[in-house]
Coordinates of C-alpha atoms in Angstrom, one line a residue:
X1 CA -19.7 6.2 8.4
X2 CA -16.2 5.9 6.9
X3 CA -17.8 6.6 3.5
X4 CA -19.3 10.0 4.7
X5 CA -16.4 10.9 6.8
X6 CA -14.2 10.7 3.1
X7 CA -16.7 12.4 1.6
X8 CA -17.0 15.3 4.0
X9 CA -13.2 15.5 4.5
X10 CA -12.8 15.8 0.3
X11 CA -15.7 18.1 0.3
X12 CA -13.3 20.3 2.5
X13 CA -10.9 20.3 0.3
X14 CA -12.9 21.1 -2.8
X15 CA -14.5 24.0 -0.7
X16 CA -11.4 25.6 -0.5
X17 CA -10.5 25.8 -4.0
X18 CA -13.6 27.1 -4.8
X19 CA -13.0 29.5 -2.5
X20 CA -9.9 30.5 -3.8
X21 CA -11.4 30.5 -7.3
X22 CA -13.9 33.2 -6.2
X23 CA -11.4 35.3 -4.8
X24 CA -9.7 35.3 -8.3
X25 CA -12.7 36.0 -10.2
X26 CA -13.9 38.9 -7.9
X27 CA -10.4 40.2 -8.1
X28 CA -9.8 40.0 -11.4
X29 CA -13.3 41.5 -12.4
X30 CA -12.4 44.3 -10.1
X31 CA -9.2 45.4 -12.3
X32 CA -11.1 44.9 -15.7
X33 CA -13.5 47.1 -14.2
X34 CA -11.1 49.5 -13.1
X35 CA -9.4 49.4 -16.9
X36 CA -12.8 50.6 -18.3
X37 CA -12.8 53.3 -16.9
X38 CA -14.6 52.8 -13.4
X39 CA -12.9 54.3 -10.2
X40 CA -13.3 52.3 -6.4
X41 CA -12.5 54.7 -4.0
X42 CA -14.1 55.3 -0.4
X43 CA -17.6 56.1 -1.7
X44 CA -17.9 52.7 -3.8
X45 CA -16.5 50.9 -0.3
X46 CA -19.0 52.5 1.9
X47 CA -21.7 52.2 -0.1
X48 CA -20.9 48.9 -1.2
X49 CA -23.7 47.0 0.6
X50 CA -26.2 49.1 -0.2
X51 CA -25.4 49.9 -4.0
X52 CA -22.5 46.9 -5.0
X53 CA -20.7 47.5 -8.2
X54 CA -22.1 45.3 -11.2
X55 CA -18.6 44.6 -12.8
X56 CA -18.1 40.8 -14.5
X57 CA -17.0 38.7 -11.4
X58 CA -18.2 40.6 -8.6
X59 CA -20.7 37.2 -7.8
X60 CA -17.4 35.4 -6.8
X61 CA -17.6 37.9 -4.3
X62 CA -20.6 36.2 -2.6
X63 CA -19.3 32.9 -3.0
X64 CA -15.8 33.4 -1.3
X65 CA -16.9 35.8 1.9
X66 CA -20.4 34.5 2.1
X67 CA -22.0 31.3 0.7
X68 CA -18.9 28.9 0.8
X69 CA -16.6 30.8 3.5
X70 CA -18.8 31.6 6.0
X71 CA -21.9 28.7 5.7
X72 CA -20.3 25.7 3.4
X73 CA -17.0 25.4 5.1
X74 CA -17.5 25.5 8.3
X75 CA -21.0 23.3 8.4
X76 CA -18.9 21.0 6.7
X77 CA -16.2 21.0 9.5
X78 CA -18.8 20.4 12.0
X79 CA -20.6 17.2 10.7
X80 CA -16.9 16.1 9.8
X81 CA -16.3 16.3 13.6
X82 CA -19.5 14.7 14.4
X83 CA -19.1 11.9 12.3
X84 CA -15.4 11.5 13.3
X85 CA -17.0 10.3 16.3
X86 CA -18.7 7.2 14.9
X87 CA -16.2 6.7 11.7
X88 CA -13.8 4.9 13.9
X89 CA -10.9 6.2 11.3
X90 CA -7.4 6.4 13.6
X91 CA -6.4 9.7 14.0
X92 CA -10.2 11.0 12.4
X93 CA -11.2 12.7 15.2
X94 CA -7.9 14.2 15.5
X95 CA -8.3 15.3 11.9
X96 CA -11.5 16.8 11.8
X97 CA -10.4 19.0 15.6
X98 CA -7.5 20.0 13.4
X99 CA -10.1 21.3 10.6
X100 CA -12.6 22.7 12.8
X101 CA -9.6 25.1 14.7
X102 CA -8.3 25.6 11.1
X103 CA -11.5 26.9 10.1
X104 CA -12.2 29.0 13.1
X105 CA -8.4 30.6 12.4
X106 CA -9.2 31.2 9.2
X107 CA -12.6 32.8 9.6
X108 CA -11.1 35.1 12.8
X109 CA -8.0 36.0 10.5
X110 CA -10.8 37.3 7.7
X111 CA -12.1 39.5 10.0
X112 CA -9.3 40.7 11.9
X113 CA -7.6 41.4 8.1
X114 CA -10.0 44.4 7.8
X115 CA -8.4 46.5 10.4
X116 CA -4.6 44.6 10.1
X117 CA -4.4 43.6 6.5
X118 CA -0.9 41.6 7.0
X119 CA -3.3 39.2 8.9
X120 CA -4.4 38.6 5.9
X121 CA -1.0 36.6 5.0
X122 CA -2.3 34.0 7.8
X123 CA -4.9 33.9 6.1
X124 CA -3.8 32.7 2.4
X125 CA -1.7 30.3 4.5
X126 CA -4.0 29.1 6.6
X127 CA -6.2 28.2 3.6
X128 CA -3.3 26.0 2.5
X129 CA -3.1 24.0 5.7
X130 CA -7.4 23.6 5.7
X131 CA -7.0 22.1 2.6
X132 CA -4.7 19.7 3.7
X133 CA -5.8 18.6 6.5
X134 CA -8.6 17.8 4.5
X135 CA -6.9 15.5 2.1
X136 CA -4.8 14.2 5.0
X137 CA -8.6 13.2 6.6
X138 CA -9.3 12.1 3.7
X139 CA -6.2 9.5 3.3
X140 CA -7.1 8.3 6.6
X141 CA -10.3 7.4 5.9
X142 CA -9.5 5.7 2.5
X143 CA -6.3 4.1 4.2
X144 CA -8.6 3.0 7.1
X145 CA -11.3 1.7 4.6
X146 CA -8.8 -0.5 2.7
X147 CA -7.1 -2.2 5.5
X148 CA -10.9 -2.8 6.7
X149 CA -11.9 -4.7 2.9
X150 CA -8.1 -6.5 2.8
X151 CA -8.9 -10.3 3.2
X152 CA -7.6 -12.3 6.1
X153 CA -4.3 -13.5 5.5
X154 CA -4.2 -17.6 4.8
X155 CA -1.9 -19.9 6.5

């Protein structure tokens, strides 16, 4: 269980900066569609679900908001929490709570960005502190692995 629990907590961790990739490749995309000439005003935004711009990039798009922010993340956070239960990793459960309320700040802070967009500087922060929480879950589980293998001391 300690195995999984590392490799869910690094998994976190790896989520988040492919999240933050996508977000760079969607936004970047968008301005090199701008510079050839496209416009995004209102229309494009409203119609944006039912006719969504083709420019280069626009699939990070799907992997920030939808496929790795909204499913990937937070199923990971939940086995982590589940199997921070049966890891016995000090301070593991503790670490995996930490990630599950960083998650559920992070996706709240998405959605409340839309009609507050300064909320979205909690946001960009938050993303920081998910990802090391992760890593911090992640030392714990290693560290608690290690003193586990260590051979008894001789006398």
């Amino acid at each position: 269980m300690r195995k999984t629990y590392l490799i869910l907590a690094r998994t976190i961790s790896v989520l988040v900066v492919v999240q933050a990739m996508a977000i760079v490749l969607t936004i970047a995309g968008l301005f090199h569609w701008i510079d050839g000439g496209a416009t995004l005003d209102k229309s494009v935004v409203d119609g944006w679900d039912a006719n969504p711009p083709d420019f280069a990039g626009s699939i990070g798009g799907l992997f920030h908001f939808f496929l790795v922010g909204t499913i990937l993340i937070p199923l990971t956070g939940l086995i982590l929490l589940i199997v921070s239960f049966f890891a016995k990793i000090p301070r593991g459960t503790a670490f995996a709570a930490g990630i599950v309320v960083s998650i559920l700040v992070q996706y709240f802070s998405a959605v409340i960005a839309d009609s507050s967009p300064y909320v979205g500087l909690i946001h960009g922060l938050n993303a920081f502190i998910l990802f090391g929480l992760g890593l911090g879950a992640a030392m714990a589980a290693k560290a608690a692995g290690t003193a586990q293998e260590a051979p008894a001391p001789t006398v």
